[in-house]
């Protein structure tokens, strides 16, 4: 290619037109003048006859030069055009393919899907759009570096491509997300199922790299334009198919990854609900809609109130009173659990300062919060700000926390305990915590999950899991709390099992701060130093902490 700036196509066309005109005119002239001049010139040379007119000879030579010029220009042009075509082709290829895997990219996949749709329509076939997402691919990149990550992506792409029908189009949509689109005989979606199952099988083989072996799983979402009533829905265009497959993929991820789902309408509702919750949480934290409720914790033997477990509730203006099972996992996922939890703690510390000093406060801490190396510092700062004695606080962590970073968890537990905070292992027996964890980590208490407690209703099965956990706790010298004490039968069974703390609907449902205050006032268990001021001055914690 020439170095100078390429001319605009219009200029080039104009110049080409002039060059062509000159060449044609020159040829016509050549025929005209050449017809008379050439024989004369030849005769002058061969037979020494009179020379032709100089002017005419010059015109003839000029003609010849012009024809040569025109022809060369024409040659140049054809070469230039071929070169340009090649460059355009290359640019188009680059713009439409993924540079790493050489399959299509996100942009060109829309067009490819529309083309596949047209093809399917012509043949009366259905279209399947499949979204593939690698599970935990980020870990591979983080652990082994991007070069290894890239190599895995390329290998994966080859494996998938090898399984697909010839006409199917495979694209890398970005990162670790792939998609393919294929036509299939309407109504025979099991063909697609078969293909996807084979795909799972292929991907499950370890990826052998020169230095290491990597194992992967994927999640898959599928969508089709074929309706259950046996027709092909013309409304479902490429964009709609992609969106649906995306929702199905999201569903597969939610269900625990390494699986696939076809889109169905319920997923759309689910997603809409989720979005509503997500926006609600964001706004609700700022508006103070998350409030602590408290569940009584009682001494099984004496029936004395020992303290409360704080349980989060969301007073949503649109949705009503919502339980943590709905909003805690979403808050964790969207990175708002710390903000939510800290706002709840502030309220709970202020509430609990009004209670009798002997009453404890337990709070649940999410595994996500424990990943923050500054967690204990933040918590201690909150305690100081609220002037709340750490000895009255108990932190409940679940077994899931223990898989993630046992070293970090141990440091955290140790530094919290050094401040006087108690740590209990919540929902014991529902996760995978090993005896080793129990033995090695300095817990202060085990909480037996309520799912095991209902067995105490059946007198014959008394020597079941609850008893086993209780004797385990005794062996490790750890006190125990039993959740889910719903009726007298359970309570009576527990009474024969020694000293235990218990909580459950038998003692009362979780209630808000106002109800707890009324309960404690009636029982004479309000902290007389803090309570009257709180009544007068409900929001100024600073003043209270100075005067207390
Ligand atoms: P959990 O720690 O196991 O809390 C006990 C759950 O059992 C509470 O449900 C409580 O209302 C319920 N419960 C108590 N007694 C009984 C009973 O006798 N029978 C039955 N069937 N259920 C009983 P809740 O309030 O819906 O909380 C669910 C879970 O949400 C809690 O389980 C806890 O893991 C989590 N959670 C609650 N508040 C927070 C919070 O502030 N932060 C975090 N990270 N998690 C929280
Ligand atoms: Ca708990
Ligand atoms: Ca539990």
Coordinates of C-alpha atoms and ligand atoms in Angstrom, one line a residue:
X1 CA 0.0 0.0 0.0
X2 CA 1.1 3.6 -0.6
X3 CA 2.1 5.7 2.3
X4 CA 0.2 8.8 1.4
X5 CA -3.3 9.3 2.7
X6 CA -5.9 7.4 0.7
X7 CA -8.0 9.7 -1.5
X8 CA -11.7 9.9 -1.0
X9 CA -13.6 7.3 -3.2
X10 CA -15.2 10.1 -5.2
X11 CA -11.9 11.7 -6.0
X12 CA -10.4 8.4 -7.1
X13 CA -13.5 7.7 -9.2
X14 CA -13.2 11.1 -10.9
X15 CA -9.5 10.6 -11.6
X16 CA -10.1 7.1 -12.9
X17 CA -12.8 8.5 -15.2
X18 CA -10.5 11.1 -16.6
X19 CA -7.7 8.6 -17.0
X20 CA -10.0 6.2 -18.8
X21 CA -11.3 9.1 -21.0
X22 CA -7.8 10.1 -22.0
X23 CA -6.9 6.5 -22.8
X24 CA -10.0 6.0 -25.0
X25 CA -9.5 9.3 -26.7
X26 CA -5.8 8.4 -27.3
X27 CA -6.8 5.1 -28.8
X28 CA -9.3 6.7 -31.2
X29 CA -6.7 9.3 -32.2
X30 CA -4.2 6.6 -32.6
X31 CA -6.5 4.7 -35.0
X32 CA -7.3 8.0 -36.8
X33 CA -3.8 9.4 -37.1
X34 CA -2.0 6.1 -37.1
X35 CA -3.9 5.0 -40.2
X36 CA -2.3 7.7 -42.4
X37 CA 0.9 8.4 -40.5
X38 CA 2.2 4.9 -40.0
X39 CA 2.2 3.7 -43.6
X40 CA 4.0 7.0 -44.6
X41 CA 6.5 6.7 -41.8
X42 CA 7.2 3.1 -42.8
X43 CA 7.6 4.0 -46.5
X44 CA 10.0 6.9 -45.5
X45 CA 12.2 4.5 -43.5
X46 CA 12.0 1.5 -46.0
X47 CA 11.9 3.2 -49.4
X48 CA 13.4 6.7 -48.5
X49 CA 10.2 8.3 -49.6
X50 CA 9.1 11.7 -48.5
X51 CA 8.8 12.0 -44.7
X52 CA 5.5 12.3 -43.1
X53 CA 4.4 15.6 -41.5
X54 CA 6.4 16.2 -38.3
X55 CA 3.3 17.4 -36.5
X56 CA 1.5 14.2 -37.3
X57 CA 4.4 12.0 -36.2
X58 CA 4.5 13.9 -32.9
X59 CA 0.8 13.5 -32.5
X60 CA 1.2 9.8 -33.1
X61 CA 4.0 9.5 -30.5
X62 CA 1.9 11.5 -28.0
X63 CA -0.9 9.1 -28.7
X64 CA 1.3 6.1 -28.0
X65 CA 2.5 7.7 -24.7
X66 CA -1.1 8.4 -23.7
X67 CA -2.2 4.8 -24.4
X68 CA 0.7 3.5 -22.3
X69 CA -0.1 6.0 -19.6
X70 CA -3.8 5.0 -19.6
X71 CA -3.0 1.3 -19.6
X72 CA -0.5 1.6 -16.7
X73 CA -3.0 3.6 -14.7
X74 CA -5.6 0.9 -15.3
X75 CA -3.2 -1.8 -14.1
X76 CA -2.4 0.3 -11.0
X77 CA -6.0 0.8 -10.3
X78 CA -6.9 -2.9 -10.5
X79 CA -4.1 -3.7 -8.1
X80 CA -5.2 -1.0 -5.7
X81 CA -8.8 -2.2 -5.7
X82 CA -7.7 -5.8 -5.0
X83 CA -5.5 -4.6 -2.1
X84 CA -8.4 -2.5 -0.7
X85 CA -10.8 -5.4 -0.9
X86 CA -8.3 -7.6 1.0
X87 CA -7.9 -4.9 3.7
X88 CA -11.6 -4.4 4.1
X89 CA -12.1 -8.1 4.4
X90 CA -9.5 -8.2 7.1
X91 CA -11.1 -5.3 9.0
X92 CA -14.5 -6.9 8.7
X93 CA -13.1 -10.2 10.1
X94 CA -11.4 -8.4 13.0
X95 CA -14.6 -6.5 13.8
X96 CA -16.7 -9.6 13.7
X97 CA -14.5 -12.2 15.5
X98 CA -13.0 -12.6 18.9
X99 CA -9.2 -12.1 18.6
X100 CA -8.4 -14.8 21.1
X101 CA -10.7 -17.7 20.1
X102 CA -11.4 -16.6 16.5
X103 CA -15.1 -17.4 17.0
X104 CA -17.7 -14.7 16.4
X105 CA -18.0 -11.8 18.9
X106 CA -21.0 -10.3 20.7
X107 CA -21.7 -7.8 17.9
X108 CA -21.7 -10.2 15.0
X109 CA -23.7 -12.8 17.0
X110 CA -26.8 -10.7 16.7
X111 CA -26.5 -10.7 12.9
X112 CA -25.6 -14.4 12.9
X113 CA -28.7 -15.2 14.9
X114 CA -30.9 -13.2 12.6
X115 CA -29.4 -15.1 9.6
X116 CA -30.0 -18.4 11.4
X117 CA -33.6 -17.3 12.1
X118 CA -34.1 -16.5 8.4
X119 CA -32.7 -19.9 7.5
X120 CA -34.8 -21.7 10.0
X121 CA -37.9 -19.9 8.8
X122 CA -37.2 -20.9 5.2
X123 CA -37.0 -24.6 6.3
X124 CA -39.8 -24.4 8.8
X125 CA -37.4 -25.3 11.6
X126 CA -37.0 -23.9 15.1
X127 CA -34.0 -22.0 16.5
X128 CA -32.2 -22.6 19.8
X129 CA -30.0 -20.0 21.4
X130 CA -27.6 -21.3 24.0
X131 CA -25.6 -19.2 26.5
X132 CA -22.6 -20.9 28.2
X133 CA -20.9 -19.4 31.2
X134 CA -17.9 -20.9 33.0
X135 CA -18.4 -21.4 36.7
X136 CA -15.8 -19.7 38.9
X137 CA -13.5 -18.9 35.9
X138 CA -12.3 -15.8 37.8
X139 CA -10.6 -18.2 40.3
X140 CA -8.6 -19.7 37.4
X141 CA -7.5 -16.3 36.2
X142 CA -6.7 -15.1 39.7
X143 CA -4.8 -18.3 40.7
X144 CA -2.9 -19.1 37.5
X145 CA -2.8 -15.9 35.6
X146 CA -4.4 -14.7 32.4
X147 CA -2.2 -16.7 30.0
X148 CA -3.5 -19.9 31.5
X149 CA -7.0 -18.5 31.6
X150 CA -6.8 -17.6 27.9
X151 CA -5.4 -21.0 27.0
X152 CA -8.4 -22.7 28.7
X153 CA -10.8 -20.4 26.8
X154 CA -9.3 -21.4 23.5
X155 CA -9.4 -25.1 24.4
X156 CA -12.9 -24.8 25.5
X157 CA -13.9 -23.1 22.4
X158 CA -12.4 -25.9 20.3
X159 CA -14.2 -28.5 22.3
X160 CA -17.6 -26.8 21.9
X161 CA -17.0 -26.1 18.2
X162 CA -16.2 -29.7 17.6
X163 CA -19.6 -30.8 19.0
X164 CA -21.7 -28.3 17.1
X165 CA -23.5 -29.0 13.8
X166 CA -21.8 -27.5 10.8
X167 CA -24.2 -24.6 10.4
X168 CA -24.3 -23.6 14.1
X169 CA -22.6 -20.3 15.0
X170 CA -20.4 -20.0 18.1
X171 CA -19.5 -16.7 19.7
X172 CA -17.5 -15.5 22.6
X173 CA -19.7 -12.8 24.1
X174 CA -16.9 -11.6 26.4
X175 CA -14.8 -12.9 29.3
X176 CA -15.9 -16.4 30.0
X177 CA -19.2 -16.2 28.3
X178 CA -20.0 -18.1 25.1
X179 CA -23.1 -18.6 23.0
X180 CA -24.2 -20.6 20.1
X181 CA -27.2 -20.6 17.9
X182 CA -28.5 -23.5 15.8
X183 CA -31.5 -24.6 13.9
X184 CA -33.3 -27.8 14.8
X185 CA -36.4 -29.7 13.7
X186 CA -39.4 -28.0 15.3
X187 CA -40.6 -29.9 18.4
X188 CA -37.5 -32.0 18.7
X189 CA -35.8 -30.0 21.5
X190 CA -34.4 -33.3 22.9
X191 CA -31.8 -33.0 20.1
X192 CA -30.6 -29.8 21.7
X193 CA -30.7 -31.5 25.1
X194 CA -28.6 -34.3 23.8
X195 CA -26.1 -31.8 22.4
X196 CA -25.9 -29.9 25.7
X197 CA -25.5 -33.1 27.7
X198 CA -22.6 -34.1 25.4
X199 CA -21.2 -30.6 25.9
X200 CA -21.2 -30.9 29.7
X201 CA -19.5 -34.3 29.3
X202 CA -16.8 -32.8 27.1
X203 CA -16.2 -29.9 29.3
X204 CA -15.9 -32.1 32.4
X205 CA -12.7 -33.7 31.0
X206 CA -9.7 -31.9 32.6
X207 CA -8.0 -29.3 30.5
X208 CA -4.4 -30.5 30.2
X209 CA -1.9 -27.6 30.0
X210 CA 1.9 -28.0 29.9
X211 CA 2.4 -27.3 33.6
X212 CA -0.9 -28.0 35.1
X213 CA -4.4 -29.5 34.7
X214 CA -7.5 -27.5 35.1
X215 CA -11.0 -28.7 35.8
X216 CA -14.0 -26.7 34.9
X217 CA -17.8 -26.7 35.1
X218 CA -20.2 -24.6 33.1
X219 CA -23.8 -23.3 33.5
X220 CA -26.0 -23.1 30.5
X221 CA -29.2 -21.3 29.6
X222 CA -31.3 -22.2 26.5
X223 CA -34.1 -20.4 24.7
X224 CA -36.1 -21.3 21.6
X225 CA -38.6 -19.5 19.4
X226 CA -40.7 -22.7 19.3
X227 CA -43.8 -22.4 21.4
X228 CA -45.5 -25.2 23.3
X229 CA -48.5 -24.9 21.1
X230 CA -46.4 -26.2 18.2
X231 CA -45.8 -22.9 16.4
X232 CA -42.7 -20.8 15.8
X233 CA -43.2 -17.4 17.5
X234 CA -42.2 -14.7 15.0
X235 CA -42.0 -12.1 17.8
X236 CA -39.0 -13.8 19.3
X237 CA -36.2 -12.2 17.4
X238 CA -32.5 -12.4 18.1
X239 CA -32.6 -9.9 20.9
X240 CA -35.5 -11.6 22.7
X241 CA -33.8 -15.0 22.3
X242 CA -30.6 -13.8 23.8
X243 CA -32.4 -12.1 26.7
X244 CA -34.3 -15.3 27.4
X245 CA -31.3 -17.5 27.3
X246 CA -29.6 -15.1 29.6
X247 CA -32.4 -15.4 32.1
X248 CA -32.3 -19.2 31.9
X249 CA -28.5 -19.0 32.5
X250 CA -29.0 -16.8 35.5
X251 CA -31.5 -19.4 36.8
X252 CA -29.0 -22.2 36.3
X253 CA -26.4 -20.2 38.3
X254 CA -28.8 -19.6 41.1
X255 CA -29.7 -23.3 41.2
X256 CA -26.1 -24.1 42.0
X257 CA -24.2 -24.0 38.7
X258 CA -23.0 -26.9 36.6
X259 CA -26.5 -27.4 35.1
X260 CA -28.7 -26.1 32.3
X261 CA -32.2 -24.8 32.0
X262 CA -34.6 -23.9 29.1
X263 CA -36.1 -20.5 29.6
X264 CA -39.7 -20.4 30.9
X265 CA -41.9 -17.5 31.8
X266 CA -41.6 -18.0 35.5
X267 CA -38.0 -17.0 35.3
X268 CA -38.9 -13.6 34.0
X269 CA -41.3 -13.1 37.0
X270 CA -38.6 -14.3 39.4
X271 CA -36.1 -11.8 37.9
X272 CA -38.6 -9.0 38.0
X273 CA -39.2 -9.7 41.7
X274 CA -35.5 -9.9 42.3
X275 CA -34.9 -6.5 40.7
X276 CA -37.7 -5.1 42.8
X277 CA -36.0 -6.5 45.9
X278 CA -32.7 -5.2 44.8
X279 CA -33.9 -1.6 44.3
X280 CA -35.9 -1.9 47.5
X281 CA -32.8 -2.9 49.5
X282 CA -30.7 0.0 48.1
X283 CA -33.4 2.5 48.9
X284 CA -34.5 0.8 52.2
X285 CA -31.0 1.0 53.8
X286 CA -30.9 4.8 53.2
X287 CA -34.5 5.2 54.5
X288 CA -33.9 3.1 57.6
X289 CA -36.4 0.4 56.6
X290 CA -34.2 -2.4 58.0
X291 CA -34.9 -2.9 61.7
X292 CA -33.8 -5.3 64.4
X293 CA -36.3 -7.8 65.9
X294 CA -35.3 -9.7 68.9
X295 CA -35.9 -13.3 69.9
X296 CA -35.7 -14.3 73.6
X297 CA -33.0 -16.7 74.8
X298 CA -33.9 -18.6 77.9
X299 CA -32.3 -20.9 80.4
X300 CA -34.0 -24.3 79.9
X301 CA -33.7 -25.3 83.6
X302 CA -34.8 -22.1 85.3
X303 CA -36.8 -20.4 82.6
X304 CA -34.8 -17.2 83.2
X305 CA -34.4 -14.7 80.3
X306 CA -30.7 -14.6 79.4
X307 CA -30.7 -12.3 76.4
X308 CA -31.9 -11.9 72.8
X309 CA -30.8 -12.9 69.3
X310 CA -31.2 -10.0 66.9
X311 CA -33.0 -11.0 63.7
X312 CA -33.2 -8.6 60.8
X313 CA -36.5 -7.5 59.4
X314 CA -37.3 -5.3 56.4
X315 CA -40.3 -3.1 56.8
X316 CA -40.9 -2.5 53.1
X317 CA -43.5 0.1 52.3
X318 CA -44.4 -1.9 49.2
X319 CA -44.0 -5.5 50.3
X320 CA -44.7 -5.4 54.0
X321 CA -42.6 -7.1 56.7
X322 CA -39.9 -9.3 55.0
X323 CA -37.9 -12.1 56.5
X324 CA -34.1 -12.2 56.2
X325 CA -34.1 -15.4 54.1
X326 CA -35.4 -13.2 51.2
X327 CA -33.2 -10.1 51.5
X328 CA -30.0 -11.3 53.2
X329 CA -28.7 -13.4 50.3
X330 CA -29.4 -10.6 47.8
X331 CA -27.8 -7.9 50.0
X332 CA -24.8 -10.2 50.2
X333 CA -24.7 -10.5 46.4
X334 CA -25.0 -6.9 45.7
X335 CA -22.4 -5.9 48.2
X336 CA -24.7 -4.2 50.7
X337 CA -24.7 -6.7 53.5
X338 CA -22.0 -4.7 55.5
X339 CA -23.9 -1.4 55.2
X340 CA -27.2 -3.2 56.2
X341 CA -25.6 -5.1 59.1
X342 CA -23.8 -2.0 60.5
X343 CA -27.1 0.0 60.4
X344 CA -28.8 -2.9 62.3
X345 CA -26.0 -3.1 64.8
X346 CA -26.2 0.6 65.6
X347 CA -29.9 0.2 66.3
X348 CA -29.4 -3.0 68.3
X349 CA -26.6 -1.6 70.5
X350 CA -28.8 1.5 71.2
X351 CA -31.7 -0.8 72.0
X352 CA -29.8 -3.2 74.1
X353 CA -28.2 -0.5 76.2
X354 CA -31.6 0.1 77.7
X355 CA -31.9 -3.5 78.8
X356 CA -30.6 -4.9 82.0
X357 CA -26.8 -5.2 81.9
X358 CA -27.0 -8.9 82.5
X359 CA -28.9 -9.5 79.2
X360 CA -26.8 -10.5 76.2
X361 CA -27.2 -9.5 72.6
X362 CA -26.5 -12.0 69.8
X363 CA -26.0 -10.9 66.2
X364 CA -25.7 -12.9 63.0
X365 CA -22.7 -12.2 60.8
X366 CA -22.7 -13.1 57.2
X367 CA -19.7 -15.0 55.7
X368 CA -19.3 -12.1 53.3
X369 CA -18.7 -9.8 56.2
X370 CA -16.0 -12.1 57.6
X371 CA -14.1 -11.9 54.4
X372 CA -13.3 -8.3 55.2
X373 CA -10.0 -8.1 57.0
X374 CA -11.2 -5.0 58.8
X375 CA -14.3 -6.5 60.1
X376 CA -13.2 -6.8 63.7
X377 CA -11.9 -3.2 63.7
X378 CA -15.2 -1.9 62.3
X379 CA -17.2 -3.8 64.9
X380 CA -15.1 -2.6 67.8
X381 CA -15.4 0.9 66.6
X382 CA -19.2 0.6 66.5
X383 CA -19.1 -0.8 70.0
X384 CA -17.1 2.1 71.3
X385 CA -19.3 4.6 69.5
X386 CA -22.4 3.1 71.1
X387 CA -20.6 2.7 74.4
X388 CA -21.8 -0.9 74.4
X389 CA -19.9 -3.4 76.6
X390 CA -18.3 -6.1 74.4
X391 CA -18.9 -8.7 77.2
X392 CA -22.6 -8.5 76.5
X393 CA -22.2 -9.2 72.8
X394 CA -22.2 -12.6 71.1
X395 CA -21.4 -13.1 67.4
X396 CA -23.0 -16.0 65.5
X397 CA -21.1 -17.3 62.6
X398 CA -22.2 -20.2 60.4
X399 CA -20.1 -23.1 59.2
X400 CA -19.9 -21.7 55.7
X401 CA -17.6 -19.0 57.0
X402 CA -15.1 -21.7 57.9
X403 CA -14.4 -23.0 54.4
X404 CA -13.4 -19.7 53.0
X405 CA -10.3 -18.5 54.7
X406 CA -9.8 -20.4 57.9
X407 CA -6.6 -18.4 58.8
X408 CA -8.4 -15.1 58.5
X409 CA -11.4 -16.4 60.5
X410 CA -9.1 -17.6 63.3
X411 CA -7.3 -14.2 63.5
X412 CA -10.7 -12.4 63.6
X413 CA -12.2 -14.7 66.2
X414 CA -9.1 -14.3 68.4
X415 CA -9.1 -10.6 68.2
X416 CA -12.8 -10.3 68.9
X417 CA -12.5 -12.7 71.9
X418 CA -9.6 -10.6 73.2
X419 CA -12.0 -7.8 73.5
X420 CA -14.5 -9.9 75.5
X421 CA -16.9 -10.7 72.7
X422 CA -18.3 -14.3 72.6
X423 CA -18.3 -16.3 69.4
X424 CA -20.8 -19.0 68.7
X425 CA -21.0 -21.5 65.9
X426 CA -24.5 -21.2 64.4
X427 CA -26.7 -23.8 62.6
X428 CA -24.3 -26.5 63.8
X429 CA -24.7 -29.7 61.8
X430 CA -26.3 -28.2 58.7
X431 CA -23.0 -27.4 56.9
X432 CA -19.8 -29.3 56.6
X433 CA -17.8 -28.2 59.6
X434 CA -15.5 -30.9 60.9
X435 CA -14.6 -31.8 64.4
X436 CA -11.2 -30.4 63.5
X437 CA -12.7 -26.9 63.1
X438 CA -14.5 -27.2 66.4
X439 CA -11.4 -28.3 68.1
X440 CA -9.0 -25.8 66.5
X441 CA -11.1 -22.6 66.6
X442 CA -11.8 -20.9 69.9
X443 CA -15.6 -20.9 69.9
X444 CA -17.5 -20.1 73.0
X445 CA -20.7 -21.9 72.1
X446 CA -22.5 -24.2 69.7
X447 CA -26.0 -23.5 68.4
X448 CA -28.0 -26.5 67.4
X449 CA -30.1 -25.8 64.3
X450 CA -33.8 -25.9 64.7
X451 CA -34.1 -28.5 61.9
X452 CA -32.8 -31.2 64.3
X453 CA -34.9 -30.1 67.2
X454 CA -38.3 -31.2 66.0
X455 CA -37.2 -34.9 66.4
X456 CA -37.5 -34.3 70.1
X457 CA -41.3 -34.4 69.7
X458 CA -41.1 -38.1 69.0
X459 CA -40.3 -39.8 72.3
X460 CA -38.8 -42.9 70.8
X461 CA -36.2 -41.0 68.8
X462 CA -34.8 -39.1 71.8
X463 CA -31.3 -40.4 71.5
X464 CA -30.9 -38.7 68.1
X465 CA -28.8 -36.0 66.6
X466 CA -29.6 -33.4 69.3
X467 CA -28.3 -35.7 72.0
X468 CA -25.2 -36.5 69.9
X469 CA -24.4 -32.8 69.5
X470 CA -25.0 -32.1 73.1
X471 CA -22.6 -34.7 74.2
X472 CA -20.1 -33.5 71.6
X473 CA -20.4 -30.0 73.1
X474 CA -19.9 -31.3 76.6
X475 CA -16.9 -33.3 75.4
X476 CA -15.3 -30.1 74.0
X477 CA -16.4 -28.1 77.0
X478 CA -18.6 -25.8 74.9
X479 CA -22.0 -24.5 76.2
X480 CA -24.9 -25.0 73.8
X481 CA -28.0 -23.1 72.6
X482 CA -30.9 -25.0 71.2
X483 CA -33.1 -23.3 68.5
X484 CA -36.6 -23.9 67.5
X485 CA -38.2 -24.8 70.9
X486 CA -41.8 -24.7 69.7
X487 CA -43.7 -26.6 72.4
X488 CA -43.7 -28.2 75.8
X489 CA -42.8 -31.6 74.5
X490 CA -39.5 -30.4 73.1
X491 CA -38.9 -28.3 76.2
X492 CA -39.5 -31.3 78.5
X493 CA -37.1 -33.5 76.4
X494 CA -34.5 -30.8 76.7
X495 CA -34.9 -30.4 80.4
X496 CA -33.5 -33.9 80.9
X497 CA -30.4 -33.0 79.0
X498 CA -28.6 -30.8 81.4
X499 CA -27.8 -27.1 81.2
X500 CA -28.8 -25.5 78.0
X501 CA -29.8 -22.2 76.6
X502 CA -32.9 -22.3 74.4
X503 CA -34.9 -20.1 72.1
X504 CA -38.1 -20.6 70.0
X505 CA -41.7 -19.8 69.5
X506 CA -42.6 -21.4 72.8
X507 CA -41.0 -18.4 74.5
X508 CA -42.2 -16.0 71.9
X509 CA -41.9 -14.8 68.3
X510 CA -39.2 -12.3 67.5
X511 CA -40.5 -8.8 68.3
X512 CA -39.4 -5.3 67.7
X513 CA -37.6 -2.9 70.0
X514 CA -40.7 -1.3 71.4
X515 CA -42.3 -4.7 72.3
X516 CA -39.1 -5.8 73.9
X517 CA -38.9 -2.7 76.0
X518 CA -42.4 -3.1 77.2
X519 CA -41.7 -6.8 78.0
X520 CA -38.6 -5.8 80.0
X521 CA -40.2 -2.9 81.7
X522 CA -43.0 -5.3 82.9
X523 CA -40.4 -7.7 84.2
X524 CA -38.3 -5.0 85.8
X525 CA -35.4 -5.7 83.5
X526 CA -34.8 -2.3 82.0
X527 CA -31.5 -0.6 82.6
X528 CA -32.6 2.3 84.9
X529 CA -29.5 4.3 84.1
X530 CA -30.1 4.4 80.3
X531 CA -33.8 3.9 79.9
X532 CA -35.4 7.2 81.0
X533 CA -33.0 9.2 78.9
X534 CA -33.8 7.2 75.8
X535 CA -37.5 8.0 76.3
X536 CA -36.7 11.7 76.4
X537 CA -34.1 11.8 73.8
X538 CA -34.6 9.0 71.3
X539 CA -31.9 9.7 68.7
X540 CA -28.9 11.3 70.5
X541 CA -26.7 8.3 71.3
X542 CA -23.7 10.6 71.9
X543 CA -25.4 12.5 74.8
X544 CA -26.4 9.2 76.3
X545 CA -23.0 7.7 76.1
X546 CA -21.4 10.7 77.9
X547 CA -24.0 10.8 80.6
X548 CA -24.3 7.1 81.2
Ligands
LIG1 P1 -31.0 -18.4 62.4 O1 -29.8 -17.7 62.9 O2 -31.1 -19.8 62.5 O3 -32.2 -17.7 63.2 C1 -33.3 -18.4 63.7 C2 -34.5 -18.4 62.7 O4 -35.4 -19.3 63.2 C3 -35.2 -17.1 62.7 O5 -35.7 -16.9 61.4 C4 -36.3 -17.3 63.7 O6 -37.4 -16.4 63.5 C5 -36.7 -18.7 63.4 N1 -37.3 -19.3 64.6 C6 -37.0 -19.0 65.9 N2 -37.7 -19.8 66.7 C7 -38.4 -20.7 65.9 C8 -39.3 -21.8 66.2 O7 -39.6 -22.1 67.3 N3 -39.8 -22.4 65.2 C9 -39.5 -22.1 63.9 N4 -40.0 -22.8 62.9 N5 -38.6 -21.1 63.6 C10 -38.1 -20.4 64.6 P2 -35.5 -15.6 60.6 O8 -35.7 -14.4 61.5 O9 -36.3 -15.7 59.4 O10 -34.0 -15.6 60.2 C11 -33.5 -16.5 59.3 C12 -32.1 -16.5 59.2 O11 -31.6 -15.3 58.7 C13 -31.4 -16.6 60.6 O12 -31.3 -17.9 60.9 C14 -30.0 -16.0 60.3 O13 -29.1 -16.9 59.8 C15 -30.3 -15.0 59.2 N6 -30.3 -13.6 59.7 C16 -31.2 -13.0 60.5 N7 -30.8 -11.8 60.8 C17 -29.6 -11.6 60.2 C18 -28.7 -10.5 60.2 O14 -28.9 -9.4 60.7 N8 -27.6 -10.7 59.4 C19 -27.3 -11.8 58.8 N9 -26.2 -12.0 58.1 N10 -28.1 -12.9 58.8 C20 -29.3 -12.8 59.5
LIG2 CA1 -28.5 -17.3 64.4
LIG3 CA1 -30.6 -21.9 62.7

